[in-house]
Amino acid sequence: MTEPSTTRTGTDPAPTPAPDRRRPVVAALMLGMGLAAIDGTIVSTAVPQIVGDLGGLSVFSWLFSGYLLAVTVTLPVYGKLSDTFGRKPVLVAGVVLFLVGSLLCAAAWDMASLIAFRVVQGLGGGALQGTVQTIAADLYPLKERPKIQAKLSSVWAASAVAGPAAGGLLAGYADWRWIFLINLPVGLVALWLICRYLVEPGRAGVHAGAGARKTEPRARVQAGTGKTEPRARVRIDWAGALCVFATGALLLTALVQGGVAWPWLSAPSLGLLGGAAVLGAVTVLVERRAAEPIIPGWVWRRRTIAAVNLALGALGLLMVAPTVFLPTYAQSVLGLGPIAAGFVLSVMTLSWPVSAALSNRVYTRIGFRLTAILGMSGALLVLLAFPLLPFPGEPWQPALLMLLLGAALGLFQLPLVVGVQSTVPYEERGTTTASVLFCRQVGQSVGAAVFGAVANGVLAARLGGDGDLDALARSLDSPESLPPATTDTLRRAVDAAVDYVYLGAAGAAALALLALLTLAPRRFPVLGEGTGRED
């Protein structure tokens, strides 16, 4: 029997804007999210042209790693700033920074400058990802939030399909610099819509949780004295922001580059991991003493938020299997071309937003937690089914599994995001949303490192030496140069490596279920929005 819903006292101070004012703001949010979503896929297809023009083949992976690092480590900072100063200035600053970075990338003169400017882009991308999700929750009451979240999910789906095609066309028929310049008109339209139509409600105060200091926007008159109290000064935890940034940068650099640029047990890896551990301890001390910390302690003390953070961190971990390893499997094992291999993956991005849009019909009946458990249980079964596929198999078989995986994960992610945003008031929503996105990004980085090591270890065991999945995939691009027996051996080795990766992803799915079953309350403590119910 399900426990009765629990509703936290208090109301959300952010009134819902009129529908006619929401439409242009939603359009701006979708454009802003599109800038961040399409960035990675559109750049990846132009790498050969970029390297051919600028050189730097040995370090080109930092075009993606540098951007990822900047986005991830700035998410908590932007979340806190949006709670302190409002969403609009943070989003405007993020769009401007992203456009400046895009313009600089288009003007890059060598690979080092392009990597540096990609970091600038990432500093803006962190503000886009976190703040867009927060504003989406501000705009719509609980019952309507799946609509906007489904629209944002569809942006990611469209970007996954359109990004590679657009990047290939621009790099092949124009110039690779246009993949950055094309951001300018899109971003300027989004910026105009934000400045013109986004009006934030007046906030009675800004606080960071129970017991935190409250800041009033105007000076008050002391009762009985006639004296005016000074306006409370907003404090920014710059020391905490710097510690979070430095800790995240060292940790993610170790995870992204370990086993790629240098061995895992080498001095660079051990030094970076050790430095991250030391800085992490310093960050905890700094944040505990800060008046308004960048990462407040209540993010982990509240069971609901902690459970969602861990569950979505596990989601980031398991997503590495389909997004990173499935294209290699499709090309190396199934013998598909790059476009057909991309289609095998893209079907997941088509079913995901559809499932997310329909998820409210499930969680309004059984609650957020049970809906997410149902979705991740389905994902676990799909991931376990992947190693059972025949060798070499038919393309429709992994495509069908990815279609089912997208449907299951849409049923998992959206209820958790909507649910956790609904358990906090307006002035804590930015921090909460950023913590969720931050955990998912870190999960992806950890997954890339762990599953990369797993895949290469399986290849080394199967081939009797040092295995490298990327090198084998390149060898299988021209199978006519290899003896048939060698080709078959390589294909079976890649097939086994990807199977083990999917088993690891199934383990991550089990961790997500464990977090929800042991930590998440049976009914999310949602703030009252006129319904008095969670769902």
PDB file of C-alpha atoms in Angstrom, residues 6-182:
ATOM      1  CA  THR A   6       3.522  14.457   1.996  1.00  0.00           C
ATOM      2  CA  THR A   7       3.386  18.120   1.140  1.00  0.00           C
ATOM      3  CA  ARG A   8       5.883  20.566   2.583  1.00  0.00           C
ATOM      4  CA  THR A   9       4.498  23.721   4.021  1.00  0.00           C
ATOM      5  CA  GLY A  10       4.923  26.942   2.164  1.00  0.00           C
ATOM      6  CA  THR A  11       4.268  28.009  -1.353  1.00  0.00           C
ATOM      7  CA  ASP A  12       6.414  28.734  -4.311  1.00  0.00           C
ATOM      8  CA  PRO A  13       6.816  32.538  -4.528  1.00  0.00           C
ATOM      9  CA  ALA A  14       7.143  32.474  -8.299  1.00  0.00           C
ATOM     10  CA  PRO A  15       3.736  33.020  -9.921  1.00  0.00           C
ATOM     11  CA  THR A  16       3.121  31.455 -13.300  1.00  0.00           C
ATOM     12  CA  PRO A  17       3.347  34.001 -16.164  1.00  0.00           C
ATOM     13  CA  ALA A  18       0.493  34.423 -18.609  1.00  0.00           C
ATOM     14  CA  PRO A  19       0.592  31.947 -21.525  1.00  0.00           C
ATOM     15  CA  ASP A  20       1.112  34.699 -24.103  1.00  0.00           C
ATOM     16  CA  ARG A  21       4.303  35.773 -22.316  1.00  0.00           C
ATOM     17  CA  ARG A  22       5.495  32.215 -21.851  1.00  0.00           C
ATOM     18  CA  ARG A  23       5.593  31.320 -25.543  1.00  0.00           C
ATOM     19  CA  PRO A  24       8.466  33.629 -26.584  1.00  0.00           C
ATOM     20  CA  VAL A  25      10.368  32.735 -23.418  1.00  0.00           C
ATOM     21  CA  VAL A  26       9.964  29.018 -24.172  1.00  0.00           C
ATOM     22  CA  ALA A  27      11.194  29.695 -27.719  1.00  0.00           C
ATOM     23  CA  ALA A  28      14.250  31.431 -26.257  1.00  0.00           C
ATOM     24  CA  LEU A  29      14.885  28.533 -23.889  1.00  0.00           C
ATOM     25  CA  MET A  30      14.691  26.029 -26.735  1.00  0.00           C
ATOM     26  CA  LEU A  31      17.094  28.102 -28.836  1.00  0.00           C
ATOM     27  CA  GLY A  32      19.486  28.437 -25.909  1.00  0.00           C
ATOM     28  CA  MET A  33      19.306  24.740 -25.143  1.00  0.00           C
ATOM     29  CA  GLY A  34      19.801  24.018 -28.840  1.00  0.00           C
ATOM     30  CA  LEU A  35      23.076  25.944 -28.780  1.00  0.00           C
ATOM     31  CA  ALA A  36      24.396  23.739 -25.975  1.00  0.00           C
ATOM     32  CA  ALA A  37      22.872  20.494 -27.315  1.00  0.00           C
ATOM     33  CA  ILE A  38      24.134  20.669 -30.888  1.00  0.00           C
ATOM     34  CA  ASP A  39      27.611  21.881 -29.990  1.00  0.00           C
ATOM     35  CA  GLY A  40      29.302  18.526 -29.445  1.00  0.00           C
ATOM     36  CA  THR A  41      27.737  16.671 -32.369  1.00  0.00           C
ATOM     37  CA  ILE A  42      28.290  19.413 -34.932  1.00  0.00           C
ATOM     38  CA  VAL A  43      31.952  19.851 -33.982  1.00  0.00           C
ATOM     39  CA  SER A  44      32.766  16.130 -34.004  1.00  0.00           C
ATOM     40  CA  THR A  45      32.040  15.701 -37.715  1.00  0.00           C
ATOM     41  CA  ALA A  46      34.363  18.574 -38.639  1.00  0.00           C
ATOM     42  CA  VAL A  47      37.412  17.313 -36.727  1.00  0.00           C
ATOM     43  CA  PRO A  48      39.259  16.055 -39.858  1.00  0.00           C
ATOM     44  CA  GLN A  49      38.922  19.463 -41.527  1.00  0.00           C
ATOM     45  CA  ILE A  50      39.907  21.298 -38.344  1.00  0.00           C
ATOM     46  CA  VAL A  51      43.010  19.145 -37.843  1.00  0.00           C
ATOM     47  CA  GLY A  52      43.902  19.448 -41.516  1.00  0.00           C
ATOM     48  CA  ASP A  53      43.785  23.249 -41.258  1.00  0.00           C
ATOM     49  CA  LEU A  54      45.212  23.878 -37.777  1.00  0.00           C
ATOM     50  CA  GLY A  55      47.184  20.718 -37.029  1.00  0.00           C
ATOM     51  CA  GLY A  56      47.313  19.436 -33.447  1.00  0.00           C
ATOM     52  CA  LEU A  57      46.139  15.858 -34.037  1.00  0.00           C
ATOM     53  CA  SER A  58      47.670  14.687 -30.751  1.00  0.00           C
ATOM     54  CA  VAL A  59      45.598  17.120 -28.659  1.00  0.00           C
ATOM     55  CA  PHE A  60      42.385  17.520 -30.677  1.00  0.00           C
ATOM     56  CA  SER A  61      40.404  15.514 -28.078  1.00  0.00           C
ATOM     57  CA  TRP A  62      40.674  18.570 -25.826  1.00  0.00           C
ATOM     58  CA  LEU A  63      38.225  20.308 -28.151  1.00  0.00           C
ATOM     59  CA  PHE A  64      35.620  18.176 -26.378  1.00  0.00           C
ATOM     60  CA  SER A  65      37.311  17.586 -23.033  1.00  0.00           C
ATOM     61  CA  GLY A  66      37.963  21.289 -22.450  1.00  0.00           C
ATOM     62  CA  TYR A  67      34.364  22.185 -23.224  1.00  0.00           C
ATOM     63  CA  LEU A  68      33.055  19.370 -20.986  1.00  0.00           C
ATOM     64  CA  LEU A  69      35.301  20.431 -18.110  1.00  0.00           C
ATOM     65  CA  ALA A  70      34.138  24.043 -18.289  1.00  0.00           C
ATOM     66  CA  VAL A  71      30.454  23.102 -18.431  1.00  0.00           C
ATOM     67  CA  THR A  72      30.642  20.616 -15.576  1.00  0.00           C
ATOM     68  CA  VAL A  73      32.644  22.582 -13.037  1.00  0.00           C
ATOM     69  CA  THR A  74      30.629  25.779 -13.534  1.00  0.00           C
ATOM     70  CA  LEU A  75      27.176  24.212 -13.115  1.00  0.00           C
ATOM     71  CA  PRO A  76      27.099  24.503  -9.290  1.00  0.00           C
ATOM     72  CA  VAL A  77      28.398  28.080  -9.464  1.00  0.00           C
ATOM     73  CA  TYR A  78      25.735  29.215 -11.920  1.00  0.00           C
ATOM     74  CA  GLY A  79      23.044  27.416  -9.945  1.00  0.00           C
ATOM     75  CA  LYS A  80      23.888  29.367  -6.806  1.00  0.00           C
ATOM     76  CA  LEU A  81      24.226  32.647  -8.697  1.00  0.00           C
ATOM     77  CA  SER A  82      20.791  32.188 -10.284  1.00  0.00           C
ATOM     78  CA  ASP A  83      19.267  31.690  -6.836  1.00  0.00           C
ATOM     79  CA  THR A  84      21.053  34.773  -5.526  1.00  0.00           C
ATOM     80  CA  PHE A  85      20.702  37.268  -8.379  1.00  0.00           C
ATOM     81  CA  GLY A  86      17.898  35.751 -10.440  1.00  0.00           C
ATOM     82  CA  ARG A  87      17.787  33.578 -13.538  1.00  0.00           C
ATOM     83  CA  LYS A  88      17.695  36.298 -16.168  1.00  0.00           C
ATOM     84  CA  PRO A  89      21.097  37.936 -15.589  1.00  0.00           C
ATOM     85  CA  VAL A  90      22.799  34.548 -15.333  1.00  0.00           C
ATOM     86  CA  LEU A  91      21.176  33.290 -18.545  1.00  0.00           C
ATOM     87  CA  VAL A  92      21.971  36.499 -20.414  1.00  0.00           C
ATOM     88  CA  ALA A  93      25.588  36.319 -19.266  1.00  0.00           C
ATOM     89  CA  GLY A  94      25.747  32.663 -20.328  1.00  0.00           C
ATOM     90  CA  VAL A  95      24.408  33.345 -23.833  1.00  0.00           C
ATOM     91  CA  VAL A  96      26.778  36.286 -24.296  1.00  0.00           C
ATOM     92  CA  LEU A  97      29.761  34.252 -23.096  1.00  0.00           C
ATOM     93  CA  PHE A  98      28.824  31.349 -25.370  1.00  0.00           C
ATOM     94  CA  LEU A  99      28.530  33.653 -28.383  1.00  0.00           C
ATOM     95  CA  VAL A 100      31.830  35.366 -27.601  1.00  0.00           C
ATOM     96  CA  GLY A 101      33.456  31.953 -27.346  1.00  0.00           C
ATOM     97  CA  SER A 102      31.893  30.919 -30.675  1.00  0.00           C
ATOM     98  CA  LEU A 103      33.202  34.051 -32.396  1.00  0.00           C
ATOM     99  CA  LEU A 104      36.667  33.477 -30.962  1.00  0.00           C
ATOM    100  CA  CYS A 105      36.596  29.808 -32.055  1.00  0.00           C
ATOM    101  CA  ALA A 106      35.818  30.896 -35.607  1.00  0.00           C
ATOM    102  CA  ALA A 107      38.854  33.193 -35.495  1.00  0.00           C
ATOM    103  CA  ALA A 108      41.239  30.590 -33.978  1.00  0.00           C
ATOM    104  CA  TRP A 109      44.688  30.491 -35.591  1.00  0.00           C
ATOM    105  CA  ASP A 110      45.979  27.174 -34.175  1.00  0.00           C
ATOM    106  CA  MET A 111      44.745  24.210 -32.151  1.00  0.00           C
ATOM    107  CA  ALA A 112      45.870  25.678 -28.810  1.00  0.00           C
ATOM    108  CA  SER A 113      43.843  28.856 -29.349  1.00  0.00           C
ATOM    109  CA  LEU A 114      40.814  26.865 -30.518  1.00  0.00           C
ATOM    110  CA  ILE A 115      40.946  24.688 -27.380  1.00  0.00           C
ATOM    111  CA  ALA A 116      41.210  27.785 -25.176  1.00  0.00           C
ATOM    112  CA  PHE A 117      38.227  29.384 -26.895  1.00  0.00           C
ATOM    113  CA  ARG A 118      36.246  26.145 -26.562  1.00  0.00           C
ATOM    114  CA  VAL A 119      36.754  26.486 -22.811  1.00  0.00           C
ATOM    115  CA  VAL A 120      35.264  29.990 -23.049  1.00  0.00           C
ATOM    116  CA  GLN A 121      32.308  28.463 -24.886  1.00  0.00           C
ATOM    117  CA  GLY A 122      31.966  25.902 -22.124  1.00  0.00           C
ATOM    118  CA  LEU A 123      31.867  28.621 -19.463  1.00  0.00           C
ATOM    119  CA  GLY A 124      28.784  29.952 -21.226  1.00  0.00           C
ATOM    120  CA  GLY A 125      27.401  26.474 -21.860  1.00  0.00           C
ATOM    121  CA  GLY A 126      27.312  25.747 -18.123  1.00  0.00           C
ATOM    122  CA  ALA A 127      25.002  28.724 -17.589  1.00  0.00           C
ATOM    123  CA  LEU A 128      22.804  27.670 -20.519  1.00  0.00           C
ATOM    124  CA  GLN A 129      22.254  24.093 -19.376  1.00  0.00           C
ATOM    125  CA  GLY A 130      21.508  24.759 -15.729  1.00  0.00           C
ATOM    126  CA  THR A 131      19.579  28.012 -15.990  1.00  0.00           C
ATOM    127  CA  VAL A 132      17.365  26.927 -18.887  1.00  0.00           C
ATOM    128  CA  GLN A 133      16.198  23.898 -16.896  1.00  0.00           C
ATOM    129  CA  THR A 134      15.535  26.070 -13.845  1.00  0.00           C
ATOM    130  CA  ILE A 135      13.532  28.688 -15.745  1.00  0.00           C
ATOM    131  CA  ALA A 136      11.491  25.915 -17.347  1.00  0.00           C
ATOM    132  CA  ALA A 137      10.445  24.812 -13.852  1.00  0.00           C
ATOM    133  CA  ASP A 138       9.692  28.437 -12.884  1.00  0.00           C
ATOM    134  CA  LEU A 139       7.422  28.998 -15.880  1.00  0.00           C
ATOM    135  CA  TYR A 140       5.062  26.062 -15.414  1.00  0.00           C
ATOM    136  CA  PRO A 141       3.151  24.672 -12.427  1.00  0.00           C
ATOM    137  CA  LEU A 142       3.754  21.063 -11.496  1.00  0.00           C
ATOM    138  CA  LYS A 143       1.028  19.542 -13.683  1.00  0.00           C
ATOM    139  CA  GLU A 144       2.289  21.349 -16.805  1.00  0.00           C
ATOM    140  CA  ARG A 145       6.034  20.868 -16.369  1.00  0.00           C
ATOM    141  CA  PRO A 146       6.240  17.711 -18.491  1.00  0.00           C
ATOM    142  CA  LYS A 147       5.222  19.841 -21.508  1.00  0.00           C
ATOM    143  CA  ILE A 148       8.238  22.133 -21.331  1.00  0.00           C
ATOM    144  CA  GLN A 149      10.617  19.352 -20.278  1.00  0.00           C
ATOM    145  CA  ALA A 150       9.465  17.249 -23.244  1.00  0.00           C
ATOM    146  CA  LYS A 151      10.106  20.198 -25.553  1.00  0.00           C
ATOM    147  CA  LEU A 152      13.619  20.574 -24.182  1.00  0.00           C
ATOM    148  CA  SER A 153      14.166  16.825 -24.573  1.00  0.00           C
ATOM    149  CA  SER A 154      13.056  17.088 -28.201  1.00  0.00           C
ATOM    150  CA  VAL A 155      15.746  19.730 -28.708  1.00  0.00           C
ATOM    151  CA  TRP A 156      18.389  17.225 -27.619  1.00  0.00           C
ATOM    152  CA  ALA A 157      16.861  14.580 -29.873  1.00  0.00           C
ATOM    153  CA  ALA A 158      16.810  16.889 -32.895  1.00  0.00           C
ATOM    154  CA  SER A 159      20.379  17.980 -32.174  1.00  0.00           C
ATOM    155  CA  ALA A 160      21.596  14.381 -32.064  1.00  0.00           C
ATOM    156  CA  VAL A 161      20.205  13.835 -35.563  1.00  0.00           C
ATOM    157  CA  ALA A 162      20.816  17.245 -37.155  1.00  0.00           C
ATOM    158  CA  GLY A 163      24.203  18.020 -35.592  1.00  0.00           C
ATOM    159  CA  PRO A 164      26.358  15.511 -37.489  1.00  0.00           C
ATOM    160  CA  ALA A 165      24.600  16.278 -40.781  1.00  0.00           C
ATOM    161  CA  ALA A 166      24.963  20.048 -40.353  1.00  0.00           C
ATOM    162  CA  GLY A 167      28.596  19.735 -39.308  1.00  0.00           C
ATOM    163  CA  GLY A 168      29.421  17.536 -42.270  1.00  0.00           C
ATOM    164  CA  LEU A 169      27.708  19.869 -44.738  1.00  0.00           C
ATOM    165  CA  LEU A 170      29.374  23.002 -43.387  1.00  0.00           C
ATOM    166  CA  ALA A 171      32.813  21.397 -43.191  1.00  0.00           C
ATOM    167  CA  GLY A 172      32.507  19.774 -46.608  1.00  0.00           C
ATOM    168  CA  TYR A 173      30.915  22.570 -48.651  1.00  0.00           C
ATOM    169  CA  ALA A 174      31.787  25.757 -46.783  1.00  0.00           C
ATOM    170  CA  ASP A 175      34.418  26.050 -44.062  1.00  0.00           C
ATOM    171  CA  TRP A 176      34.658  24.478 -40.608  1.00  0.00           C
ATOM    172  CA  ARG A 177      34.623  27.966 -39.036  1.00  0.00           C
ATOM    173  CA  TRP A 178      30.948  28.263 -39.991  1.00  0.00           C
ATOM    174  CA  ILE A 179      30.017  25.608 -37.426  1.00  0.00           C
ATOM    175  CA  PHE A 180      30.833  28.258 -34.815  1.00  0.00           C
ATOM    176  CA  LEU A 181      29.595  31.319 -36.714  1.00  0.00           C
ATOM    177  CA  ILE A 182      26.165  29.734 -37.178  1.00  0.00           C
TER     178      ILE A 182
END
